[in-house]
Coordinates of N, CA and C in Angstrom, one line a residue:
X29 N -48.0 78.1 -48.4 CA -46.7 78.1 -47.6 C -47.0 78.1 -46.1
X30 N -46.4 77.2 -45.5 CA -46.7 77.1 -43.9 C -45.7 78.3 -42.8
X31 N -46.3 78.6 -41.9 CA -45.6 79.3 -41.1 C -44.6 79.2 -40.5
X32 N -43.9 78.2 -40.9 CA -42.6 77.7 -40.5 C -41.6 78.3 -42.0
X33 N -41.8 77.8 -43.1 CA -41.3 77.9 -44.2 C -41.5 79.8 -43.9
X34 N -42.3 80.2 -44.2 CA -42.6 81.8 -44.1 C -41.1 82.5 -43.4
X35 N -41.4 82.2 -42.0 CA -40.1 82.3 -40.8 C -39.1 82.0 -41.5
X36 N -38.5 80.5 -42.0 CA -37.8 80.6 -42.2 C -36.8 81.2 -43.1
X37 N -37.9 81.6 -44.4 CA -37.5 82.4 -45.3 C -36.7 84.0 -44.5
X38 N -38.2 84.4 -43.7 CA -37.5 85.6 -43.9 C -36.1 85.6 -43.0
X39 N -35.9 84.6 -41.9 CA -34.9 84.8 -40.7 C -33.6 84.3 -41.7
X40 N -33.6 83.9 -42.7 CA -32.3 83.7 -43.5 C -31.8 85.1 -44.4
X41 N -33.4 86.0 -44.7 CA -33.1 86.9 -45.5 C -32.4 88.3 -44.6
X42 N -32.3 87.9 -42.8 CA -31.6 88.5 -41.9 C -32.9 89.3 -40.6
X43 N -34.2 88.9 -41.0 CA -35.1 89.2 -40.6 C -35.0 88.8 -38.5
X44 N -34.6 89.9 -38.0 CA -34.4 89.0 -36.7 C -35.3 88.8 -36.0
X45 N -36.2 89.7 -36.3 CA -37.7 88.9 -35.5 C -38.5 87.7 -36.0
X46 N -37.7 87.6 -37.1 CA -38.8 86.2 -37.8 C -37.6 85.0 -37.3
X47 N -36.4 85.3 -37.0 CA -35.9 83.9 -36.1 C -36.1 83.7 -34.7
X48 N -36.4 85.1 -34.0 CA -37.1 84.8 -32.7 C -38.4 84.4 -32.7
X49 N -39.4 84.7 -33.8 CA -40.6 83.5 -33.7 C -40.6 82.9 -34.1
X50 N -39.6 82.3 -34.8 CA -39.4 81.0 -35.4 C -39.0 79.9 -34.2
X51 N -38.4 80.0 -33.0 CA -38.0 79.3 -32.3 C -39.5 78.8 -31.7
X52 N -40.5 79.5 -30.8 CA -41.6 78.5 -30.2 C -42.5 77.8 -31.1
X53 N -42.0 78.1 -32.7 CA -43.2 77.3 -33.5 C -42.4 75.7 -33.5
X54 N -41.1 75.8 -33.1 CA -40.1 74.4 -34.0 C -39.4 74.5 -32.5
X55 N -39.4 74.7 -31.7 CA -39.0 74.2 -30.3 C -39.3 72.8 -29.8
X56 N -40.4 72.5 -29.5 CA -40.9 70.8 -29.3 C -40.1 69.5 -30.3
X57 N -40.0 70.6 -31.5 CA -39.8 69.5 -32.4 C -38.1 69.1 -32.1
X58 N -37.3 70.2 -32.0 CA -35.8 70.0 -32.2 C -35.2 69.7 -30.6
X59 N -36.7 69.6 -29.7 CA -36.1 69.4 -28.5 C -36.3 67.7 -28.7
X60 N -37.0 67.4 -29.2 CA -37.5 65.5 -29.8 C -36.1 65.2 -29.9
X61 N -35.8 65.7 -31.3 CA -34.4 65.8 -32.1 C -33.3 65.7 -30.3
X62 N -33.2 66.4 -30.0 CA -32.3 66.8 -29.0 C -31.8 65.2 -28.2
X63 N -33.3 65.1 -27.2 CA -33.0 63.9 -26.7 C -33.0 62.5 -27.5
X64 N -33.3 62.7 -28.7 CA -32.8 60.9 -29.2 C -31.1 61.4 -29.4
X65 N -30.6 62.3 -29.7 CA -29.6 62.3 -30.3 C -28.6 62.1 -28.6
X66 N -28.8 62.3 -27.4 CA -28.6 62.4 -26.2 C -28.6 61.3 -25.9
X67 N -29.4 60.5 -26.3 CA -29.7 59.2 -25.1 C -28.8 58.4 -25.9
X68 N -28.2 58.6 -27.2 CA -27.0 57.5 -27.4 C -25.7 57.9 -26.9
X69 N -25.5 58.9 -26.1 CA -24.3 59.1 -25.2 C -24.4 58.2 -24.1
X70 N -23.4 58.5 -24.0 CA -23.0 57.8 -22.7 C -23.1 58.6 -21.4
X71 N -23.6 57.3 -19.9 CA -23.9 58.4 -18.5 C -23.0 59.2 -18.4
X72 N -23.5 60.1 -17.4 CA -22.9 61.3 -17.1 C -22.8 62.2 -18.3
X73 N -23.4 62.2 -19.0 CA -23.4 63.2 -20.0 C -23.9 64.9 -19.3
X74 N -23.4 65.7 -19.3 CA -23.7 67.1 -18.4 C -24.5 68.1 -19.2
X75 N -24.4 67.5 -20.3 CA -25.4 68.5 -21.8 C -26.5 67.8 -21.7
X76 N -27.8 69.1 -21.2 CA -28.9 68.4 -21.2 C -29.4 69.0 -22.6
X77 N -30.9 68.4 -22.9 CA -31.6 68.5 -24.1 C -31.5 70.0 -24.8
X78 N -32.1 70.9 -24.0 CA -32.4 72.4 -23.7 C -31.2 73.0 -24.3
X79 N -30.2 72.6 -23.2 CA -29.0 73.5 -24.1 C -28.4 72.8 -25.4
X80 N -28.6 71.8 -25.7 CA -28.0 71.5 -27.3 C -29.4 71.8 -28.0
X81 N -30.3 72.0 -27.6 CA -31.4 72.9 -29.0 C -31.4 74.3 -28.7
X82 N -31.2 74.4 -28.2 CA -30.3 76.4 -27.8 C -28.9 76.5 -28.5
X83 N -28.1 75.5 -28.2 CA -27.0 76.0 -29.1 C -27.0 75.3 -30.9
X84 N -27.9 74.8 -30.7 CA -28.2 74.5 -32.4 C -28.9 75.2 -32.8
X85 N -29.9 75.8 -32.1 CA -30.4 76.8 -32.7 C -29.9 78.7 -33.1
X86 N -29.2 78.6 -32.1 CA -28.1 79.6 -32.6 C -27.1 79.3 -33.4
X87 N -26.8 78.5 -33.7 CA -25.7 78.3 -34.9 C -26.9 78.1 -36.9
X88 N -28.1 77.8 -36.0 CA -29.1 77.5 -37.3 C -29.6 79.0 -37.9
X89 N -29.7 80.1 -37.0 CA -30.0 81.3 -37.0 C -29.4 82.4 -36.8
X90 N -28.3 82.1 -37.2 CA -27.3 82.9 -36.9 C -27.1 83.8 -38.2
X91 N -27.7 85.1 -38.9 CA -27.8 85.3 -39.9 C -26.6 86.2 -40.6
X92 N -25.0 85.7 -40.2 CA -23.8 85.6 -40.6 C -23.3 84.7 -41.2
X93 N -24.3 83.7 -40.9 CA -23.7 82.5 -41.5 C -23.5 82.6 -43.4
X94 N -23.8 83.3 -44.2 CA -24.0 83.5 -45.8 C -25.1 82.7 -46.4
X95 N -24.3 81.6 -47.0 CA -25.2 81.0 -48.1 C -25.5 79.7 -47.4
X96 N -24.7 79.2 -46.4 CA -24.5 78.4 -45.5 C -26.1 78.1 -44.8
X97 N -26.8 79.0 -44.7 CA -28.1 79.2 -44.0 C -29.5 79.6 -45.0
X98 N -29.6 78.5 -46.1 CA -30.4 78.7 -47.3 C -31.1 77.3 -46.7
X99 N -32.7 77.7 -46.0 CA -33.5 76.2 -46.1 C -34.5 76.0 -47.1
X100 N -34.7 75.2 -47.7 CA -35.6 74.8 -48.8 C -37.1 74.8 -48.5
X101 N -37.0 73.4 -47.2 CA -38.4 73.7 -46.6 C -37.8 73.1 -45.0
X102 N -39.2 73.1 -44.6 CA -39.3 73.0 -43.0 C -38.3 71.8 -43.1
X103 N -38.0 70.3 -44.0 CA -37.8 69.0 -43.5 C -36.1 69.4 -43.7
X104 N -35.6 70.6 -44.5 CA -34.4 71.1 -44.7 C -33.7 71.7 -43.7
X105 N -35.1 72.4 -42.9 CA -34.6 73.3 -42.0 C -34.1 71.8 -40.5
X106 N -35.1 71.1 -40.4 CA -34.7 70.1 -39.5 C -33.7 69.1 -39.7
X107 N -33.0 68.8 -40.7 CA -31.9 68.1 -41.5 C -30.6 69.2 -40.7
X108 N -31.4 70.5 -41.0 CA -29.9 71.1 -41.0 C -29.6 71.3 -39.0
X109 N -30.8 71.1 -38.4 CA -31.0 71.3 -36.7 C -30.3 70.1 -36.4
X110 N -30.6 68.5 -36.9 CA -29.8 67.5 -36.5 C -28.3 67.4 -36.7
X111 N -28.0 68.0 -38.4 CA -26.4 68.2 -38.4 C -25.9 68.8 -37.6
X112 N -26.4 70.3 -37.1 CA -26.1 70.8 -35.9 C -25.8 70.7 -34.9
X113 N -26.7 69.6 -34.3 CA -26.6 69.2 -33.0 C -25.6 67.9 -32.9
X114 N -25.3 67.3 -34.1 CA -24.5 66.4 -34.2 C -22.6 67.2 -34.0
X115 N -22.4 67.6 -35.0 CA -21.4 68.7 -34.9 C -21.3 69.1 -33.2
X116 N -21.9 69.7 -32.7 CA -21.9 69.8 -31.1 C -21.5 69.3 -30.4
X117 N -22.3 67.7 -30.4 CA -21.9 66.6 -29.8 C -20.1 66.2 -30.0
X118 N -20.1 66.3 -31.3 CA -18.7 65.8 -31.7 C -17.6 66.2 -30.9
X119 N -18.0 68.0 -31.1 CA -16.8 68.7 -30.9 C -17.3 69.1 -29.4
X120 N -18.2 68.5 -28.7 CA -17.9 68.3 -27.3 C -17.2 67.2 -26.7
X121 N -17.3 66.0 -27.2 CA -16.2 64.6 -27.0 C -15.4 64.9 -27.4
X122 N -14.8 65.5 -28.2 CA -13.5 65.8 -29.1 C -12.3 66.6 -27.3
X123 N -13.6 67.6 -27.1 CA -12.8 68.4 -25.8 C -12.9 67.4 -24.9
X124 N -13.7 66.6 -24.4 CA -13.8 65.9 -23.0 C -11.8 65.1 -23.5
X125 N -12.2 64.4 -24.2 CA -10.8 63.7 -25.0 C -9.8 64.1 -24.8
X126 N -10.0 65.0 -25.2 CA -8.5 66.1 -24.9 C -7.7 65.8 -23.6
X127 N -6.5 65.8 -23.5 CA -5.3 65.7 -22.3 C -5.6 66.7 -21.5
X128 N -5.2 68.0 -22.0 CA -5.6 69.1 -21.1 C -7.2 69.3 -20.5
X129 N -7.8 68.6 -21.1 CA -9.4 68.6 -20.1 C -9.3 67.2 -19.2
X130 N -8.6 66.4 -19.4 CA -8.5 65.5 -18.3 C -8.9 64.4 -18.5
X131 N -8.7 64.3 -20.4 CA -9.5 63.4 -21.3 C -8.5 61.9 -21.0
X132 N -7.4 61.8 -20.2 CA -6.6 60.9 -19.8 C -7.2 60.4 -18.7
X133 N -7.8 60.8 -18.0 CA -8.2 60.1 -16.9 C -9.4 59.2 -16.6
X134 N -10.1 58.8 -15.9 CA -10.9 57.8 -15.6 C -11.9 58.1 -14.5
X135 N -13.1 58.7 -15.1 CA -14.1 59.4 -14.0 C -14.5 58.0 -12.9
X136 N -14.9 58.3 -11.6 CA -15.0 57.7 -10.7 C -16.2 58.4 -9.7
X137 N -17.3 57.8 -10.2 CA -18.4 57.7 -8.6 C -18.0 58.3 -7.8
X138 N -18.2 59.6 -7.2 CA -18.4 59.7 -5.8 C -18.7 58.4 -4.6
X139 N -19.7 58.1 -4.7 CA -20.3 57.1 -4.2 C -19.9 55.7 -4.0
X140 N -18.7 55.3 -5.1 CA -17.7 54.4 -5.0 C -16.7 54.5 -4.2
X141 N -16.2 55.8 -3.8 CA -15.2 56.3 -3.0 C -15.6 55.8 -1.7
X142 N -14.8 55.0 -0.8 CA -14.9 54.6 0.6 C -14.0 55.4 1.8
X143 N -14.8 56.3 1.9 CA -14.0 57.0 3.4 C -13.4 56.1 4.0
X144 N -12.0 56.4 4.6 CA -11.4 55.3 5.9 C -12.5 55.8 6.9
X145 N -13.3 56.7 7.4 CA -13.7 56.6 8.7 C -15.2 55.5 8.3
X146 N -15.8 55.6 7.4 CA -16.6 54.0 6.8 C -16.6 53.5 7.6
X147 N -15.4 52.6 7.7 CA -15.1 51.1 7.8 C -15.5 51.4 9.8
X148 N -15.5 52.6 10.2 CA -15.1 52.3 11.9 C -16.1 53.2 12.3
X149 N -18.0 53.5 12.0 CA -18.1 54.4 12.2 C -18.6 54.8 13.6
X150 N -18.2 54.3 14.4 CA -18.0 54.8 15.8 C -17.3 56.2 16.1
X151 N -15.8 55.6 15.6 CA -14.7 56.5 15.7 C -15.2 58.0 14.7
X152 N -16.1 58.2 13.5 CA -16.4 58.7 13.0 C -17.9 59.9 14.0
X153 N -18.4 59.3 14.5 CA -19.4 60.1 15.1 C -18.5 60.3 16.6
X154 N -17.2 59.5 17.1 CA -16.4 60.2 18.1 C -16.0 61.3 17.6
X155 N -15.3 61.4 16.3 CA -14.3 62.7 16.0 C -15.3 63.7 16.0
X156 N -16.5 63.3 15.4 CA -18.1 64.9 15.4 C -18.1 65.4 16.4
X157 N -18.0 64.7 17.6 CA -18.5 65.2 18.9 C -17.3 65.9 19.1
X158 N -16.1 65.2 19.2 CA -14.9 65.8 19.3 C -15.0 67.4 18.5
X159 N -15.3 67.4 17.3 CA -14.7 68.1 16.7 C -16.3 70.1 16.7
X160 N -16.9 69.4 17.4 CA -17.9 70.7 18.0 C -17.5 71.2 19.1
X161 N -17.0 70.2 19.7 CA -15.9 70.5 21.5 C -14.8 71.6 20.6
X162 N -14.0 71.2 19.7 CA -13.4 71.9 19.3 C -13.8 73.3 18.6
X163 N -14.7 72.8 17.6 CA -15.2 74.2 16.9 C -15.7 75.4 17.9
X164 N -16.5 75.0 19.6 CA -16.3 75.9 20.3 C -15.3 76.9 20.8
X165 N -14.3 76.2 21.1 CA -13.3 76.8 21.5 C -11.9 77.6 20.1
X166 N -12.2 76.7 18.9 CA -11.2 77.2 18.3 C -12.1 77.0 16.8
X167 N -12.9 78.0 16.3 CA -13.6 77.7 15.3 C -12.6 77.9 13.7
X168 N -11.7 78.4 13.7 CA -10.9 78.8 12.9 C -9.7 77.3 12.5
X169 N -9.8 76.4 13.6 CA -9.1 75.2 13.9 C -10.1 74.3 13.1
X170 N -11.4 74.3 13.9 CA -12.2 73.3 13.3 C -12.9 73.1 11.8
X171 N -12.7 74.8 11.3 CA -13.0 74.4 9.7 C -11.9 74.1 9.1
X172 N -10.7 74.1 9.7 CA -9.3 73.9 8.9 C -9.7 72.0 9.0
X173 N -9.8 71.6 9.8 CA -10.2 70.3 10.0 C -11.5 69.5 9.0
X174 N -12.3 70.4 8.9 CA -13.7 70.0 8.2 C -13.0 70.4 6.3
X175 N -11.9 71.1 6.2 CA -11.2 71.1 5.2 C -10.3 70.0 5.2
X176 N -9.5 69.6 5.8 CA -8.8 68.6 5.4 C -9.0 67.2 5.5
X177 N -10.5 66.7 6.1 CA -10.6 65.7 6.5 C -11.8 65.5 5.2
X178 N -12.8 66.5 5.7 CA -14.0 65.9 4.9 C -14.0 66.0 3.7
X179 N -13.5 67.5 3.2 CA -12.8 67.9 2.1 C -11.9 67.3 1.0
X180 N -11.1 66.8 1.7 CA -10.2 66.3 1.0 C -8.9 67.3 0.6
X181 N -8.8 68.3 1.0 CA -7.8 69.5 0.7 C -6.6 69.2 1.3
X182 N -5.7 69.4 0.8 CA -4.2 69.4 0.8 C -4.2 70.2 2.2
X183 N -2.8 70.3 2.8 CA -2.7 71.5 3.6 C -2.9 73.1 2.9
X184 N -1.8 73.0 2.0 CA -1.7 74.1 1.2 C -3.2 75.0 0.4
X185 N -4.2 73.8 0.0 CA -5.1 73.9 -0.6 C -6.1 74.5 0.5
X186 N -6.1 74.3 1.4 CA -7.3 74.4 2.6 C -6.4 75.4 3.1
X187 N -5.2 76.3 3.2 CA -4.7 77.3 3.8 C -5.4 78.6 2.7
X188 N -5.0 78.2 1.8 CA -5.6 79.4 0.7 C -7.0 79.3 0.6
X189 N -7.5 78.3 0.9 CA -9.1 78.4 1.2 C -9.5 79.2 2.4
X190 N -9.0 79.3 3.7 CA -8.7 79.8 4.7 C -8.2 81.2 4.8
X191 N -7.7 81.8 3.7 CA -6.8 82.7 3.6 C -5.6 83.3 4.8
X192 N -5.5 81.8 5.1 CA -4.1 81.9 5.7 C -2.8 81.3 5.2
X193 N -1.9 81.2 5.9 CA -0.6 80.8 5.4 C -0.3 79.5 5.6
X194 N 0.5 79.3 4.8 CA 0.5 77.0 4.4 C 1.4 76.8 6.0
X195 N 2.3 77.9 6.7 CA 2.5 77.5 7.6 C 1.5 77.9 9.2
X196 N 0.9 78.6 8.9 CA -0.3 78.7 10.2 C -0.9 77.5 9.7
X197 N -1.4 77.1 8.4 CA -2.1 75.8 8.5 C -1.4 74.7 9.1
X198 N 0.0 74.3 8.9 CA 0.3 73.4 9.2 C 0.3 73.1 10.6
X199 N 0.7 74.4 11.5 CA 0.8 74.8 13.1 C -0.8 74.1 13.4
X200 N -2.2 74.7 12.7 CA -3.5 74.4 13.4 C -3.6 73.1 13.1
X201 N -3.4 72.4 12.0 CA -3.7 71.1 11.5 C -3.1 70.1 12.7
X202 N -1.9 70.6 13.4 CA -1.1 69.2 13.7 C -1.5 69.8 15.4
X203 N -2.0 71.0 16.2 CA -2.7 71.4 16.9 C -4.0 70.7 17.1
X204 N -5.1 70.5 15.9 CA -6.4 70.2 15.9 C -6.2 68.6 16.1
X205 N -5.3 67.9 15.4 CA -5.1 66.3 15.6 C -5.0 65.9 16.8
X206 N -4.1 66.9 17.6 CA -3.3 66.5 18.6 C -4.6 66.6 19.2
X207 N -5.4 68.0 19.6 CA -6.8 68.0 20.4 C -7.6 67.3 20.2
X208 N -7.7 66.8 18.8 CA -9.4 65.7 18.5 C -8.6 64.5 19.1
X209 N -7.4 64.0 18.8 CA -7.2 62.6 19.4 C -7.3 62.6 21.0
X210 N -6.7 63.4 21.8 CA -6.8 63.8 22.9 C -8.2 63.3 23.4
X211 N -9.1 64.5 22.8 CA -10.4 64.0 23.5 C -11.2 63.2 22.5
X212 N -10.6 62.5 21.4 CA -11.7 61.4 21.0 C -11.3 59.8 22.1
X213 N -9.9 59.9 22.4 CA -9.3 59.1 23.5 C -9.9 58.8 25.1
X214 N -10.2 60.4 25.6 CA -10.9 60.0 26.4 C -12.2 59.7 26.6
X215 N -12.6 60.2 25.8 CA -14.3 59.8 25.4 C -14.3 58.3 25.2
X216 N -13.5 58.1 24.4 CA -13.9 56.8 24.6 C -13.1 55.6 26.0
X217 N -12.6 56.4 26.9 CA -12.1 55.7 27.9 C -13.2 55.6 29.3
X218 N -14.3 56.9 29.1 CA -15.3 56.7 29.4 C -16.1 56.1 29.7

């Protein structure tokens, strides 16, 4: 009988130290398992190898499981590591899917996204200079700015980020415009 079969026997019969050394003898192998079963997803997959043989292997060793958790031999025990990790996979697309996770929507590249200051970047390295002129004198102004510009934050969103109020944001926001255009105007009249 091999030392895998041994382990496995006893970690079914509730033995919890024979499923904790059961894991570095059969680690390599269900991490194999892991990444073929991985590389037929699709990009952006955020479940790497490691954690789907970690959470199959807690669901393989889990010694509540009853009769559910009877391996024959080692090639049983890895039959039942692939169902596992399959089941996982499933009922991780199942959630991405989902409405309420956002399974309606349409992921998009960062890096596809085109800043308007892109297209002019002059006016882009004016507002930087402008906007250190500013952060000197009014630094509480200028991260409200570095929140709604670079950020992308709502007013509202970038006030509670701020922990100030949606109307002090609104007062610094149309304050901060009025000063970066000001002196990104003269700078460039310069």
């Amino acid at each position: 009988m091999s030392e895998i079969t041994r382990l496995l026997q006893a970690a079914e019969s509730g033995d919890q130290k024979a499923a904790e050394d059961l894991l570095p003898l059969v680690y390599q192998e269900l991490r194999r398992l892991a990444k073929a079963r991985l590389s037929h997803e699709k990009p952006g997959q955020t479940l790497q190898a490691t954690d789907l043989v970690h959470e199959a292997y807690q669901r393989l060793v889990d010694v509540t499981g009853g009769d559910d958790a009877k391996w024959n031999s080692v090639g049983h025990f890895f039959a039942a590591a692939a169902e596992a990790m399959r089941r996982i996979l499933i009922d991780r697309a199942r959630a991405k899917a989902a409405v309420k996770r956002g399974g309606d929507r349409q992921r998009i590249e960062f890096d596809a996204i085109e800043h308007p200051a892109a297209k002019r970047p002059e006016r882009l390295l004016q507002l930087d200079e402008a906007l250190v002129k500013l952060e000197q004198s009014d630094p509480q102004k200028a991260q409200l700015v570095k929140l709604r510009f670079y950020a992308g934050l709502t007013g509202e969103q970038a006030a509670q980020a701020m922990g100030i109020s949606s109307a002090t944001s609104d007062r610094h926001w149309a304050y901060a415009r009025a000063w970066l255009k000001t002196a990104m105007d003269s700078e460039e009249a310069d």
